[in-house]
Coordinates of C-alpha atoms and ligand atoms in Angstrom, one line a residue:
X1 CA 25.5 -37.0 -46.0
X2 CA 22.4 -35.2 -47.8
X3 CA 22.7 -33.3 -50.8
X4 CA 20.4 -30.3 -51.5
X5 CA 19.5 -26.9 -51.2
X6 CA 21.4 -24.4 -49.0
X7 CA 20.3 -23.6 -45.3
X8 CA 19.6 -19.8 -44.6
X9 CA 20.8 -19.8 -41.2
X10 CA 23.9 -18.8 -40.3
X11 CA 26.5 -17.7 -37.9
X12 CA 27.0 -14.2 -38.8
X13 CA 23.5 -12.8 -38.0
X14 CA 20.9 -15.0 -36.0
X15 CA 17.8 -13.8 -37.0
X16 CA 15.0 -16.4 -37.4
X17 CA 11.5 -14.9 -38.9
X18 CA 8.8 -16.9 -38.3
X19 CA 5.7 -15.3 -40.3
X20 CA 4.0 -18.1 -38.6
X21 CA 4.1 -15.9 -35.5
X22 CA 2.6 -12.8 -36.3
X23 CA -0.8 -14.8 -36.4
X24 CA 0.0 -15.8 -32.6
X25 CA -1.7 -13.8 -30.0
X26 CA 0.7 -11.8 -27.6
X27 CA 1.8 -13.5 -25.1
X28 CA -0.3 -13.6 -21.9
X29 CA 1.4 -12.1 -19.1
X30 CA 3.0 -13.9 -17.1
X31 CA 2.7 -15.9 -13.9
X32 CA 5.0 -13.9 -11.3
X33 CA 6.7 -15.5 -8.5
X34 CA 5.3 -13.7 -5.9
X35 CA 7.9 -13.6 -2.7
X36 CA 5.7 -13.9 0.6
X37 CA 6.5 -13.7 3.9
X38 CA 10.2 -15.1 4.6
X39 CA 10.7 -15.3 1.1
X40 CA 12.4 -12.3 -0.1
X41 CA 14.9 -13.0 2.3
X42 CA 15.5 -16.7 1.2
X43 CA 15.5 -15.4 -2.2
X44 CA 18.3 -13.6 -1.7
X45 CA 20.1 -15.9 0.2
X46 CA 19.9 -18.4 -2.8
X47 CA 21.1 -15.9 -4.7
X48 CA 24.1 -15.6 -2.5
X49 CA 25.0 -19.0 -3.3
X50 CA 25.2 -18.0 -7.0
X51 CA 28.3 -17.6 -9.1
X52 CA 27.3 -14.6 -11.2
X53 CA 26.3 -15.0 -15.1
X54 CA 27.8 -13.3 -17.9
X55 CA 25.7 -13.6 -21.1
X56 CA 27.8 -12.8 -24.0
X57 CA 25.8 -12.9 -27.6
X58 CA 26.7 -13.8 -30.9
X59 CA 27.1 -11.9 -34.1
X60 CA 24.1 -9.9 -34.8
X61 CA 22.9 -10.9 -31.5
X62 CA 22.2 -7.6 -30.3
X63 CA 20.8 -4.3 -30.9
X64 CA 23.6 -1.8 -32.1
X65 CA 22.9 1.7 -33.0
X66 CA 23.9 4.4 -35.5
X67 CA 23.6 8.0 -36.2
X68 CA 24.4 10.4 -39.3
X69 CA 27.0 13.3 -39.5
X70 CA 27.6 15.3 -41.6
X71 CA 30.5 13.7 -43.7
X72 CA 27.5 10.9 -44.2
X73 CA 26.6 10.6 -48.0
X74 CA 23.5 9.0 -48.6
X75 CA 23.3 7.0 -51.8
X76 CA 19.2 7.6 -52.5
X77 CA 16.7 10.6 -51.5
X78 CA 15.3 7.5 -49.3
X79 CA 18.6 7.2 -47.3
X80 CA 18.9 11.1 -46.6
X81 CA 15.5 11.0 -45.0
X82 CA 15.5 7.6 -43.2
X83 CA 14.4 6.9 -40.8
X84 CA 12.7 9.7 -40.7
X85 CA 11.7 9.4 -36.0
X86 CA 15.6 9.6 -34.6
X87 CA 16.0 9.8 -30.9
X88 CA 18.1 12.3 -29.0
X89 CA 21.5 12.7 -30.6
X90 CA 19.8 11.6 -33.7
X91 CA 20.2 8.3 -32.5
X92 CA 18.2 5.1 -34.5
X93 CA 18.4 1.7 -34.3
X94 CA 20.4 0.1 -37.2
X95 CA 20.5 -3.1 -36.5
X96 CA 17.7 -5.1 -36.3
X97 CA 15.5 -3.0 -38.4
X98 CA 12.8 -4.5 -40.1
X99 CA 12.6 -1.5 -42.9
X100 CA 15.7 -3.7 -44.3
X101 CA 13.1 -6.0 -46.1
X102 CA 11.9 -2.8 -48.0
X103 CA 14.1 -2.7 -51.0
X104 CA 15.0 0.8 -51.2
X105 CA 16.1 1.0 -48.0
X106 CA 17.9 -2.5 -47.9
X107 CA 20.3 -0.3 -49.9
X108 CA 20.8 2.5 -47.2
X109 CA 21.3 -0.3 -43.8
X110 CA 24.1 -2.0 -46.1
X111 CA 25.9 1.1 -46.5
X112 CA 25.8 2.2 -42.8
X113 CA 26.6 -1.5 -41.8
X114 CA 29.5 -1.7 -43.8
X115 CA 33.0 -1.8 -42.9
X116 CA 36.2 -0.7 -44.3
X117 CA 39.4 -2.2 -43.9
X118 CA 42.1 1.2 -43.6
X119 CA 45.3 -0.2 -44.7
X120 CA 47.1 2.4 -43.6
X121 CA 45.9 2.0 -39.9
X122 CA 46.0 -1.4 -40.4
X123 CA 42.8 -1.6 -38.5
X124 CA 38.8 -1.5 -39.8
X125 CA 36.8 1.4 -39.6
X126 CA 33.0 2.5 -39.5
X127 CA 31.5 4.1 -43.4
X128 CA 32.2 8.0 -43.4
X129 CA 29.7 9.9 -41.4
X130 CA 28.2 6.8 -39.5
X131 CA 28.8 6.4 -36.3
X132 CA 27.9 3.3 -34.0
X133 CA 26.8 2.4 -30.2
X134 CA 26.4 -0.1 -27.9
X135 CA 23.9 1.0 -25.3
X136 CA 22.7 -0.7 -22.2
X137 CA 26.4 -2.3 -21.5
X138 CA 26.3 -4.6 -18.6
X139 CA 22.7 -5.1 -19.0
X140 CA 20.7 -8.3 -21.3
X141 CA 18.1 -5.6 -22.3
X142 CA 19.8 -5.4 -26.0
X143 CA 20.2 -9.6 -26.4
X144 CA 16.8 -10.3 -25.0
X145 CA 15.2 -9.1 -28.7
X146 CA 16.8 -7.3 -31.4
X147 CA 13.6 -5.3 -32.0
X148 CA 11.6 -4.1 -28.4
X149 CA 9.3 -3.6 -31.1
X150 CA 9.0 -7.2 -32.8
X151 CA 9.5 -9.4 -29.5
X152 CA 7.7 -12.4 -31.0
X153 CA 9.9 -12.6 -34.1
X154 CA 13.3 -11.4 -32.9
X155 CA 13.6 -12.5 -29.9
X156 CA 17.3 -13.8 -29.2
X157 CA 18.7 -14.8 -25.7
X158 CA 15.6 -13.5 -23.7
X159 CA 14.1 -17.4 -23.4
X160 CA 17.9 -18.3 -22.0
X161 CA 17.8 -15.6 -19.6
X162 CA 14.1 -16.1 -18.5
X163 CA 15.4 -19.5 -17.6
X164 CA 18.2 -18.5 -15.6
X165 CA 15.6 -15.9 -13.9
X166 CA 13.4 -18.8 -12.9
X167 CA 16.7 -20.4 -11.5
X168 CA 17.5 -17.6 -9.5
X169 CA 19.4 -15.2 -11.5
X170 CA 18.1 -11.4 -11.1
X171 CA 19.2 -8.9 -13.9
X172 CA 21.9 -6.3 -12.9
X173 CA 22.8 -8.3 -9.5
X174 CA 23.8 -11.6 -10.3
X175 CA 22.6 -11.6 -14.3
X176 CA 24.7 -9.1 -16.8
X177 CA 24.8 -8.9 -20.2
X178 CA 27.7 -7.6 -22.6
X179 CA 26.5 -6.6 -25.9
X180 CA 29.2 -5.0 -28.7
X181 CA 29.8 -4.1 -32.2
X182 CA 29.5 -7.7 -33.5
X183 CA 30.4 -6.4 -37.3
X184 CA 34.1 -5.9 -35.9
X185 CA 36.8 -8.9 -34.7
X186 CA 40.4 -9.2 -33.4
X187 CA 43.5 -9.6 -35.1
X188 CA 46.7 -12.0 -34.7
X189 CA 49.7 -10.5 -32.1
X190 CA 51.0 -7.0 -33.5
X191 CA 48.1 -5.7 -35.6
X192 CA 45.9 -2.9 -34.0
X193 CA 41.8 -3.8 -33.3
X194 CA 40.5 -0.8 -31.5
X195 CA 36.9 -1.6 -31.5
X196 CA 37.6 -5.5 -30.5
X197 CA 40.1 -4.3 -28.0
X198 CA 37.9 -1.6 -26.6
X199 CA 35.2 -4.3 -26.2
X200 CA 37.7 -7.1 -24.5
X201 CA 38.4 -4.3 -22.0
X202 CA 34.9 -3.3 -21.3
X203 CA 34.1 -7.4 -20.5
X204 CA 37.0 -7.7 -17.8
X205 CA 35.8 -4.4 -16.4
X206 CA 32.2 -6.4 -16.3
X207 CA 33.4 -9.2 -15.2
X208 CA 35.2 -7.5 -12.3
X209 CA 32.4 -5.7 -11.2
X210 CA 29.9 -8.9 -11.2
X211 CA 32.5 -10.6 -9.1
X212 CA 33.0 -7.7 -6.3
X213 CA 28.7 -7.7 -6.6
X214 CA 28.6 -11.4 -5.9
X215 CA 30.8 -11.0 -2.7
X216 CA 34.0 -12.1 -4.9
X217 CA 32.4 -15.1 -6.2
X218 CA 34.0 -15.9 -9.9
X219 CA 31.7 -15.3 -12.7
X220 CA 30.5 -18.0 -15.1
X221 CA 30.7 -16.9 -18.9
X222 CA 27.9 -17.5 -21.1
X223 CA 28.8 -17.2 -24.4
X224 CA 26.9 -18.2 -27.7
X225 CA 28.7 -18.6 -31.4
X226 CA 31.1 -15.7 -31.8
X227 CA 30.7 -14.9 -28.5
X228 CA 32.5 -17.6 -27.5
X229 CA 35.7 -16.9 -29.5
X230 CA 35.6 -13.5 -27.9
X231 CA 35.2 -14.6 -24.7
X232 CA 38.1 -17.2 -25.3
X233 CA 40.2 -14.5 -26.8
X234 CA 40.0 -12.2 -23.6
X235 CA 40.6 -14.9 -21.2
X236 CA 43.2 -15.8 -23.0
X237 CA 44.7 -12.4 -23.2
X238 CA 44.5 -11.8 -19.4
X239 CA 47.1 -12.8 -16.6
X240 CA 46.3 -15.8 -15.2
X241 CA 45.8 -14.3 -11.6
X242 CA 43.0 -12.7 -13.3
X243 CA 41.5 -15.1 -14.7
X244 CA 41.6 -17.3 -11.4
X245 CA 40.4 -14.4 -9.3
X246 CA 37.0 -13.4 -11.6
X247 CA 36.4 -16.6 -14.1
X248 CA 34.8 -19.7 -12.8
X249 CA 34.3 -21.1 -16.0
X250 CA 33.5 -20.4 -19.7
X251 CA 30.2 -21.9 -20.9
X252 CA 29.9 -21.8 -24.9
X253 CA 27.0 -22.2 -26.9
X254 CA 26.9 -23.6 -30.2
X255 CA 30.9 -21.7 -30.8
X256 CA 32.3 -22.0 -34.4
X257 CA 35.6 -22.9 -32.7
X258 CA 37.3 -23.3 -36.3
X259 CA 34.7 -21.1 -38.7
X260 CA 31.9 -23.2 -40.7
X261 CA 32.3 -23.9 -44.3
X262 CA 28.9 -22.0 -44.6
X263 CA 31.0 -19.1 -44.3
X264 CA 32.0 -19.7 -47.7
X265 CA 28.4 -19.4 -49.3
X266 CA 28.0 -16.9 -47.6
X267 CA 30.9 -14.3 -48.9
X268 CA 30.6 -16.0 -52.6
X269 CA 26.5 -15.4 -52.8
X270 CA 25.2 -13.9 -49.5
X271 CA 23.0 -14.9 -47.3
X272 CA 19.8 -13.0 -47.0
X273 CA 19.0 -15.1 -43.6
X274 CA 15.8 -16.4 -43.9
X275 CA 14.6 -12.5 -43.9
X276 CA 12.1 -12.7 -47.1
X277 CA 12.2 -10.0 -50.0
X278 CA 16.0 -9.1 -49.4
X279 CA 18.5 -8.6 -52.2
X280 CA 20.8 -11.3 -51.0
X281 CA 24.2 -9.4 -53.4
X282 CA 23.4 -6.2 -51.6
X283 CA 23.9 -7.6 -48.5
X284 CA 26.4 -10.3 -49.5
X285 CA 28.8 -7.1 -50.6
X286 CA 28.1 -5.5 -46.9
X287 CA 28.6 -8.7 -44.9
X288 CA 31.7 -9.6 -46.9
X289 CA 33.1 -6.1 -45.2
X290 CA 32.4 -7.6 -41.5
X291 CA 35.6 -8.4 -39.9
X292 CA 34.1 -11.0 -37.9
X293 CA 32.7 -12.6 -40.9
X294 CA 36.8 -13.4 -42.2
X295 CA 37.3 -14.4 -38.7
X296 CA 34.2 -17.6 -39.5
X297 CA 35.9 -18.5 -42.4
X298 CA 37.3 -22.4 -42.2
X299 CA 40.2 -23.0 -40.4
X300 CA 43.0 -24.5 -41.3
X301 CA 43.9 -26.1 -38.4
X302 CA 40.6 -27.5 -38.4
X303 CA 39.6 -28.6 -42.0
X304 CA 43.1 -29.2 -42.9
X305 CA 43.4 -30.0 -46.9
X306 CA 40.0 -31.2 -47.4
X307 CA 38.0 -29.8 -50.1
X308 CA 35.2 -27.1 -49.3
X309 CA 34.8 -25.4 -52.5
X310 CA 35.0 -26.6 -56.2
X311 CA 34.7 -23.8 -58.9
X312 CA 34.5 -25.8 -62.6
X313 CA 34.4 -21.9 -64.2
X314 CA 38.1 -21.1 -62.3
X315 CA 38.8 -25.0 -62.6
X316 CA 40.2 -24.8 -59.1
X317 CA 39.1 -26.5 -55.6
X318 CA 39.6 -24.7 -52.3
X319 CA 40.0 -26.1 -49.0
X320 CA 40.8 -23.8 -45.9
X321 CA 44.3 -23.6 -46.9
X322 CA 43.5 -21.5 -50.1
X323 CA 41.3 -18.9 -48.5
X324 CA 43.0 -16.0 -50.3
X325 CA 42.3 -17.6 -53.4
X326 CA 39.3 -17.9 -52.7
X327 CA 38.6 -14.5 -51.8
X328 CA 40.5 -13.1 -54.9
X329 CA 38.1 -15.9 -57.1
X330 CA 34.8 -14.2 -56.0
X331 CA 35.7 -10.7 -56.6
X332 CA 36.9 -9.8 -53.1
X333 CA 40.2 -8.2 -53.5
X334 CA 39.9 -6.4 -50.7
X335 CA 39.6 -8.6 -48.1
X336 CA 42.9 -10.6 -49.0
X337 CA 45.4 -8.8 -47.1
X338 CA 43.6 -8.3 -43.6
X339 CA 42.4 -12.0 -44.2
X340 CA 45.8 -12.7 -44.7
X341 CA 48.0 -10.5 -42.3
X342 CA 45.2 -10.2 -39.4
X343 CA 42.9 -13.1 -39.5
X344 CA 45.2 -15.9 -40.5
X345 CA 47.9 -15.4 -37.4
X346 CA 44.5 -14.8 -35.3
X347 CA 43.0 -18.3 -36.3
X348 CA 46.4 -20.6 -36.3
X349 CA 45.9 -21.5 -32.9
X350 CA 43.4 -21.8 -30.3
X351 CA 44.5 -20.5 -27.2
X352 CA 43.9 -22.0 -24.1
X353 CA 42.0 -20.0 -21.9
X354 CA 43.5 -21.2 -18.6
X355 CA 39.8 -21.6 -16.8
X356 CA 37.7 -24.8 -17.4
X357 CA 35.4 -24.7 -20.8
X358 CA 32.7 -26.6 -21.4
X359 CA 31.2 -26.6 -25.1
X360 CA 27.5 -27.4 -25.6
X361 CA 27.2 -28.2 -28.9
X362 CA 24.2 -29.4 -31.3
X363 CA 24.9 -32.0 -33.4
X364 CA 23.1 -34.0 -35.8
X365 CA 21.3 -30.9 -37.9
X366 CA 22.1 -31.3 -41.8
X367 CA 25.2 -28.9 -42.2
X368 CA 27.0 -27.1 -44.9
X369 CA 30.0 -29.5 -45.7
X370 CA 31.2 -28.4 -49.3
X371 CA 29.8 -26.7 -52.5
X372 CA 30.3 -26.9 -56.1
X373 CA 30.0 -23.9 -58.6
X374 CA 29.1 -24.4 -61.9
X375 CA 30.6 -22.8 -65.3
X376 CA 28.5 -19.6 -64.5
X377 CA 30.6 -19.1 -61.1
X378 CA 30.0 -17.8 -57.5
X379 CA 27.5 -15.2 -59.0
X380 CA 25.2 -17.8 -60.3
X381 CA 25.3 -19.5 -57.0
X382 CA 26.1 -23.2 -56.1
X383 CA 24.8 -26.3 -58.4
X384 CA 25.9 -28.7 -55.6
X385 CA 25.9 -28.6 -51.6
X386 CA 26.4 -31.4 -49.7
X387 CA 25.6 -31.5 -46.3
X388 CA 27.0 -33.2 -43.1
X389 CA 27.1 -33.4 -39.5
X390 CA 26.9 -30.5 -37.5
X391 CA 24.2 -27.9 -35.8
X392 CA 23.0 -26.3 -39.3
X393 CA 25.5 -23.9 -39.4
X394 CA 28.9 -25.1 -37.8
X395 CA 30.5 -28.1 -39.0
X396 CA 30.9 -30.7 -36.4
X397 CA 34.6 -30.5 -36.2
X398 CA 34.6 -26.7 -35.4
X399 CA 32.6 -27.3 -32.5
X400 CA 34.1 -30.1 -30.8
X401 CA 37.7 -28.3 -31.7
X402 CA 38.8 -27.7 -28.8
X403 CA 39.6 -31.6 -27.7
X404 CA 42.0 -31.6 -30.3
X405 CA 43.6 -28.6 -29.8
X406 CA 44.0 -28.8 -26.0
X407 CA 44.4 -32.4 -25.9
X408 CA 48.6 -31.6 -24.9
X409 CA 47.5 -29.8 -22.1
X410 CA 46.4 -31.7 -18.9
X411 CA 45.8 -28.8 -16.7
X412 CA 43.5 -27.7 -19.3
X413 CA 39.8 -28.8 -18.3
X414 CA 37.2 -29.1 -21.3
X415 CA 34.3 -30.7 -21.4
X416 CA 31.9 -31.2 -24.5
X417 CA 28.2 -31.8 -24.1
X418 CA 26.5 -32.8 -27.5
X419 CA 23.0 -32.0 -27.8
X420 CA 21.5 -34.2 -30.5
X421 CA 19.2 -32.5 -33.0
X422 CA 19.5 -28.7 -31.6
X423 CA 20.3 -26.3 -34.5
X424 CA 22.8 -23.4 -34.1
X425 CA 20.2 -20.9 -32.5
X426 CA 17.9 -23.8 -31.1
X427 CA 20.6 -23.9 -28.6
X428 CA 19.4 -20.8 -27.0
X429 CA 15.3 -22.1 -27.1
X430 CA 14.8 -25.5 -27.2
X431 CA 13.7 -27.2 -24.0
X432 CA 16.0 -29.9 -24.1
X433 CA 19.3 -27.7 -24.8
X434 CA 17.8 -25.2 -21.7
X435 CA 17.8 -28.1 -19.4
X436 CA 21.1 -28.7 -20.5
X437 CA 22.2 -25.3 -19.7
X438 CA 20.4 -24.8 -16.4
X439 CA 22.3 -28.6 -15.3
X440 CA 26.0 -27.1 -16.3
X441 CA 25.1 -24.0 -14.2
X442 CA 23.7 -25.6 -11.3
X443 CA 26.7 -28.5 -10.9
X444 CA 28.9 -25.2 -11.0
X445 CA 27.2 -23.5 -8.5
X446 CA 26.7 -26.9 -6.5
X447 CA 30.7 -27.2 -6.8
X448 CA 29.8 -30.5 -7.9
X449 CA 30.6 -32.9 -10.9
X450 CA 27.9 -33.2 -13.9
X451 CA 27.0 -36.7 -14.5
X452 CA 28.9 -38.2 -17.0
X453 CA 26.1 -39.7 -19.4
X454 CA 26.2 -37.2 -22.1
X455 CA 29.7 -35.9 -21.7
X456 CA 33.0 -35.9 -23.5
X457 CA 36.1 -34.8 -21.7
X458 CA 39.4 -34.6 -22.4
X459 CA 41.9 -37.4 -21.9
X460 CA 42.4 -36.0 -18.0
X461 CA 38.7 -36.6 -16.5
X462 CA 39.2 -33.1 -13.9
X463 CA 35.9 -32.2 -11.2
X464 CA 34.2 -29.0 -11.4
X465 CA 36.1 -27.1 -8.8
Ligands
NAG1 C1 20.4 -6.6 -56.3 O1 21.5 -5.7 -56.1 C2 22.5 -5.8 -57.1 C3 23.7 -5.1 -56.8 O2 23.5 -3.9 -56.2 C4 21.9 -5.4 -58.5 O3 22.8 -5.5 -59.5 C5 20.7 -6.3 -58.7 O4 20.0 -5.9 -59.9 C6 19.7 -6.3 -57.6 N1 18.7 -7.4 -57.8 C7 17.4 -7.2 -57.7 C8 16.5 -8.3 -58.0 O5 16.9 -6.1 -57.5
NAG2 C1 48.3 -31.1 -47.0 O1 48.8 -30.6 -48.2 C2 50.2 -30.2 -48.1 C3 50.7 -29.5 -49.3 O2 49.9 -29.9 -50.5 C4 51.0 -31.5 -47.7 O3 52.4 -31.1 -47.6 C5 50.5 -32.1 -46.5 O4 51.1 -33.3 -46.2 C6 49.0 -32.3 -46.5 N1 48.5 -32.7 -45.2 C7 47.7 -33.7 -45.1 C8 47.2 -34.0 -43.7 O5 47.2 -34.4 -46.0
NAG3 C1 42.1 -27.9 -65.0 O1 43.2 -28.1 -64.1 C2 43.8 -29.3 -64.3 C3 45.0 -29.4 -63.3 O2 44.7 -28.7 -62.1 C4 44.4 -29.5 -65.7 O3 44.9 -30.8 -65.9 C5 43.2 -29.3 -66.7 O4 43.7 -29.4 -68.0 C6 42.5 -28.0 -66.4 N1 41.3 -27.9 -67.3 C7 41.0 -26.8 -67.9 C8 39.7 -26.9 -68.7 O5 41.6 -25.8 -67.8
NAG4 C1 45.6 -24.9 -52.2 O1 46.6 -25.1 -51.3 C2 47.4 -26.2 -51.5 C3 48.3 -26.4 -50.3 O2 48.8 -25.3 -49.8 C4 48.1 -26.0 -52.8 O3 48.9 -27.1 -53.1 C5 47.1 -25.7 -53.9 O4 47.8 -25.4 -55.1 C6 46.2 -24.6 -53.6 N1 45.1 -24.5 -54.5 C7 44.7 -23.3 -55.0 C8 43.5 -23.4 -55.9 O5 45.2 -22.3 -54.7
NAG5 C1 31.5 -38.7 -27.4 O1 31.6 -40.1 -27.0 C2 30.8 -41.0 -27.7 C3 30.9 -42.3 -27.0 O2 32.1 -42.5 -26.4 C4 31.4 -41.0 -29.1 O3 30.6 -41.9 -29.9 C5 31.2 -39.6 -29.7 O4 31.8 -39.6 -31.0 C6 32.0 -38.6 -28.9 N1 31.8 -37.3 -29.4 C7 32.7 -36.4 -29.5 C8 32.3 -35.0 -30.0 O5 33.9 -36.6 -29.3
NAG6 C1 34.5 -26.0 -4.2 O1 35.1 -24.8 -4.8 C2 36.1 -24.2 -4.0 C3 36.5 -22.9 -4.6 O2 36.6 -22.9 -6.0 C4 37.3 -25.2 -4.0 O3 38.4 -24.7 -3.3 C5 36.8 -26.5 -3.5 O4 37.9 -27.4 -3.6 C6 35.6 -27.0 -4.2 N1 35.1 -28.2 -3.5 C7 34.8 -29.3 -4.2 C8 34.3 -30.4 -3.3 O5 35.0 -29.4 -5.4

C-alpha cells in the first residue's frame, strides 16, 4: 500500500490532457496500405473471415451534444450567448468542450450536463430547456476523439480502432461503434430508465445489423469501463437465442465490475480530472447528478464491510454497505432514494451474460483504497488516502469480480487477462495492452484457444468456441 495524494483519473470521464502535447508537431500522415493488384480482393476475403467488432466506450467516452430551448434559463449573460457558432438546429457540442476550463463558462457546461432525478417518474431527466444527442450511432467517429478539433489531446479509442484497422477491421463493414448518453444508467427490475433502455435497444438493433453484414457471423463486443456494465446488462437482458445467434463474445476493458472506491472522492470533493483551472465543487455538484456515477459507487457484494471512508467530523466510517449514509453525510440528499431504490437492486448481483467474457484488466497501478476526512469534513477534502492494487482508478477486486460471482456457474465461460502496470485508460493506448487486445480477437476469429500464460479462468477451463 502507498499513502499520498489523490489520483485525478477516473472512471466517470476519461479525459487525459497532456499540455506536453500541444508542443508536438501534427502527426505526419500516415503510411497507407496501398491494395495492388489481387489485393483488394484478398482484403476482403480476410475480412470475411472476421467476426464483426462492436466498440462500446466508457463514461465521457464520446462526443454527446446539446441544444437550447426556450424553457432553458441561463444562469450568467455568458451562458445566454455561448457558444456563440451553433450548427443547424442550434446544435453544439457539450461534451468535450474545452471552453469548460474558462471559469465563467465552467458554470454554464455544469448546468446543461446536469441531471435530475424526477421522483415522480421515478426516472432521471435532462435540465429544463436542454436537450441532448448522440450522433453518428453505429459509427466510432464520436469515440475516436472527443474533440475533432483537439485530436492530439482528446483522443480516446481512435489508437484501439486504428489497431484493429491494421488487423483487418474496416469502419462501417465489419468495425461499428455505439456511442450514448454516458451521464444516464439503468435501474434494478421494476423501475423505468428510458434513456438507458432506449440505448440497450439501439445496441441489439446494432448488433443485429453487424451480424446480417458479416454474413451472420456473431459479433464480438468491445467494451471499455462502463461500457462493459452496459454491455453485460443488455446481454443479460436478452433471450438467450439472441444472444447465441448475434454475440460471440464480450471483451471488457478495464470494467469497474463492482464500482471503485474513487467513486467516493469523487461525489464528496469532485474530481476536476486532470483538466487544469477547473472549479473542482462546480463540477463535483454536476457529476454527483450523473446516474451512472451512483451506478460506480462500491459494491456491496464486492467490498463487503470493509472500511472505504472515515469521517472524524461525523465520527462515523463507511464501507459499501452505508452508501446512503454516506450520501446524506456530504450534503447529497438527493441522491439517497434513486441510490437506494434504483441503483442498489441494480448492483446486488452480477448477472451472467450467457456468452463467454473475457476481462482485460490492468493491475498493479497505485489505486484509490480508502480515505480519511479530517474535523473540517468532505468539503475540506481528504487528510489521508491510501492506495492499493488496482489500474489507478478501479480497485482490483472490481475488476476481477466476475470469478467470484460466476464461479457457481460452469456453463458460464470467463476468462481474466491481467495486464501488469496499464492504468484504467492506458488500456485503450499502451502497446502492450493493444497486443493484448489484437491476441484475444485474433484466437476468436481463429476459433482457437489463447495460450494460457497470462490467463485466469474460471474453475471450468472451457475453449474459445
Ligand atoms: C467554486 O464554486 C463554488 C460553488 O459554486 C464557489 O462557492 C467557490 O467560490 C468557487 N471557487 C472558486 C475558487 O472560484
Ligand atoms: C458484515 O457486517 C454485518 C452486520 O454488521 C454482519 O452481520 C456480517 O457478518 C459481516 N460480514 C462479514 C463478512 O464480516
Ligand atoms: C464516536 O463514536 C463512538 C462509537 O461509534 C463513541 O464511542 C465515541 O464516544 C464517539 N465520539 C465522539 C467524539 O462523538
Ligand atoms: C454501516 O453498516 C453496518 C452494517 O450494515 C452498520 O452496522 C453500521 O452501523 C453502519 N454505519 C453507518 C455509519 O451507518
Ligand atoms: C492469476 O493467477 C496467478 C497465478 O496462478 C495468481 O497469482 C493471481 O493472483 C491470479 N489473478 C487473479 C486475478 O485471480
Ligand atoms: C468453431 O466455431 C464454431 C461455431 O461457433 C463451432 O461450432 C466449432 O465447434 C468451433 N470449432 C472449434 C475447433 O472450436
Amino acid at each position: 500500500m502507498v499513502v499520498g495524494r489523490p489520483s485525478s483519473s477516473s472512471v466517470a470521464r476519461v479525459v487525459v490532457l497532456l499540455a506536453a502535447a500541444m508542443l508536438l508537431s501534427p502527426l505526419s500522415p500516415c503510411c497507407c496500405v496501398s491494395a495492388a493488384g489481387g489485393g483488394e480482393a484478398r482484403r476482403r476475403e480476410k475480412q470475411q473471415q472476421l467476426h464483426p467488432v462492436i466498440l462500446i466506450p466508457g463514461a465521457g467516452g464520446n462526443q454527446l451534444e446539446a441544444r437550447l430551448t426556450e424553457e432553458y434559463s441561463p444562469s450568467s449573460l455568458a451562458c445566454r450567448v455561448w457558444p456563440v457558432v451553433r450548427g443547424r438546429g442550434g446544435w453544439f457540442r457539450l461534451w468535450f468542450d474545452p471552453s469548460v476550463v474558462v471559469a465563467p463558462l465552467t458554470r454554464c457546461f455544469a448546468d446543461r450536463m446536469t441531471l435530475f432525478y424526477d421522483s415522480v417518474a421515478d426516472d432521471y431527466r435532462n435540465a429544463p430547456g436542454v436537450e441532448t444527442r448522440v450522433s453518428d450511432f453505429g459509427s466510432t467517429s464520436t469515440l475516436r476523439y472527443l474533440d475533432p478539433n483537439l485530436k492530439l489531446l482528446t483522443g480516446y479509442m481512435n489508437v484501439l480502432a486504428s489497431t484493429l484497422e491494421k488487423a483487418g477491421y474496416e469502419e462501417g463493414f465489419n468495425l461499428f461503434g455505439a456511442p450514448y448518453d454516458f451521464r444516464y444508467g439503468l435501474a434494478g427490475p421494476g423501475h423505468p430508465s428510458r434513456v438507458g433502455s432506449a440505448y440497450l435497444e439501439r445496441l441489439r438493433k446494432l448488433v443485429e445489423s453487424a451480424c446480417a453484414a458479416n454474413g451472420g457471423k456473431p459479433a464480438i463486443l468491445v467494451a471499455h469501463s462502463l461500457g462493459g456494465l452496459y454491455a453485460l446488462q443488455m446481454v443479460a437482458r436478452s433471450p438467450p437465442a439472441w444472444r447465441a445467434a448475434n454475440v460471440k463474445r464480450l471483451v471488457t476493458l478495464s470494467a469497474p465490475w463492482g464500482g471503485s472506491v474513487q467513486e467516493m472522492l469523487t461525489f464528496a470533493s469532485g474530481n476536476t480530472l486532470g483538466v487544469p483551472f477547473v472549479n473542482a465543487s462546480l463540477i463535483r455538484d454536476e457529476q454527483r447528478t450523473a446516474e451512472s456515477n451512483l451506478w460506480l459507487l462500491p459494491a456491496p457484494r464486492v467490498f463487503g464491510n470493509t472500511t472505504l471512508v472515515v469521517s472524524r467530523h461525523h465520527n462515523r466510517s463507511y464501507s459499501a454497505k452505508n452508501m446512503t449514509q454516506f450520501l446524506r453525510d456530504i450534503g447529497f440528499d438527493e441522491g439517497v432514494e434513486p441510490y437506494r431504490e434504483r441503483i442498489r437492486p441494480l448492483v446486488e448481483t452480477l448477472p451472467e451474460p450467457g456468452v463467454p467474457v473475457t476481462c482485460l484488466v490492468g493491475t498493479g497501478v497505485d489505486t484509490v483504497e480508502s480515505l480519511v476526512y479530517g474535523e473540517g469534513g468532505f468539503e475540506a477534502g481528504p487528510e489521508k488516502v491510501v492506495y492499493g492494487d488496482g489500474d489507478g482508478t478501479v480497485n482490483l477486486d472490481s475488476l476481477v469480480g466476475p470469478i467470484n460471482a460466476w464461479s457457481d456457474s460452469p456453463e458460464q465461460v470467463v476468462e481474466v487477462v491481467e495486464l501488469p502496470e496499464v492504468s484504467h485508460s492506458g488500456i485503450l493506448k499502451d502497446k502492450s495492452a493493444l497486443d493484448q487486445i489484437l491476441r484475444v480477437i485474433d484466437a476468436i476469429n481463429l476459433n482457437a484457444t489463447t495460450s494460457a500464460s497470462s490467463i485466469n479462468r474460471s474453475s471450468q477451463d472451457v475453449l474459445y468456441n
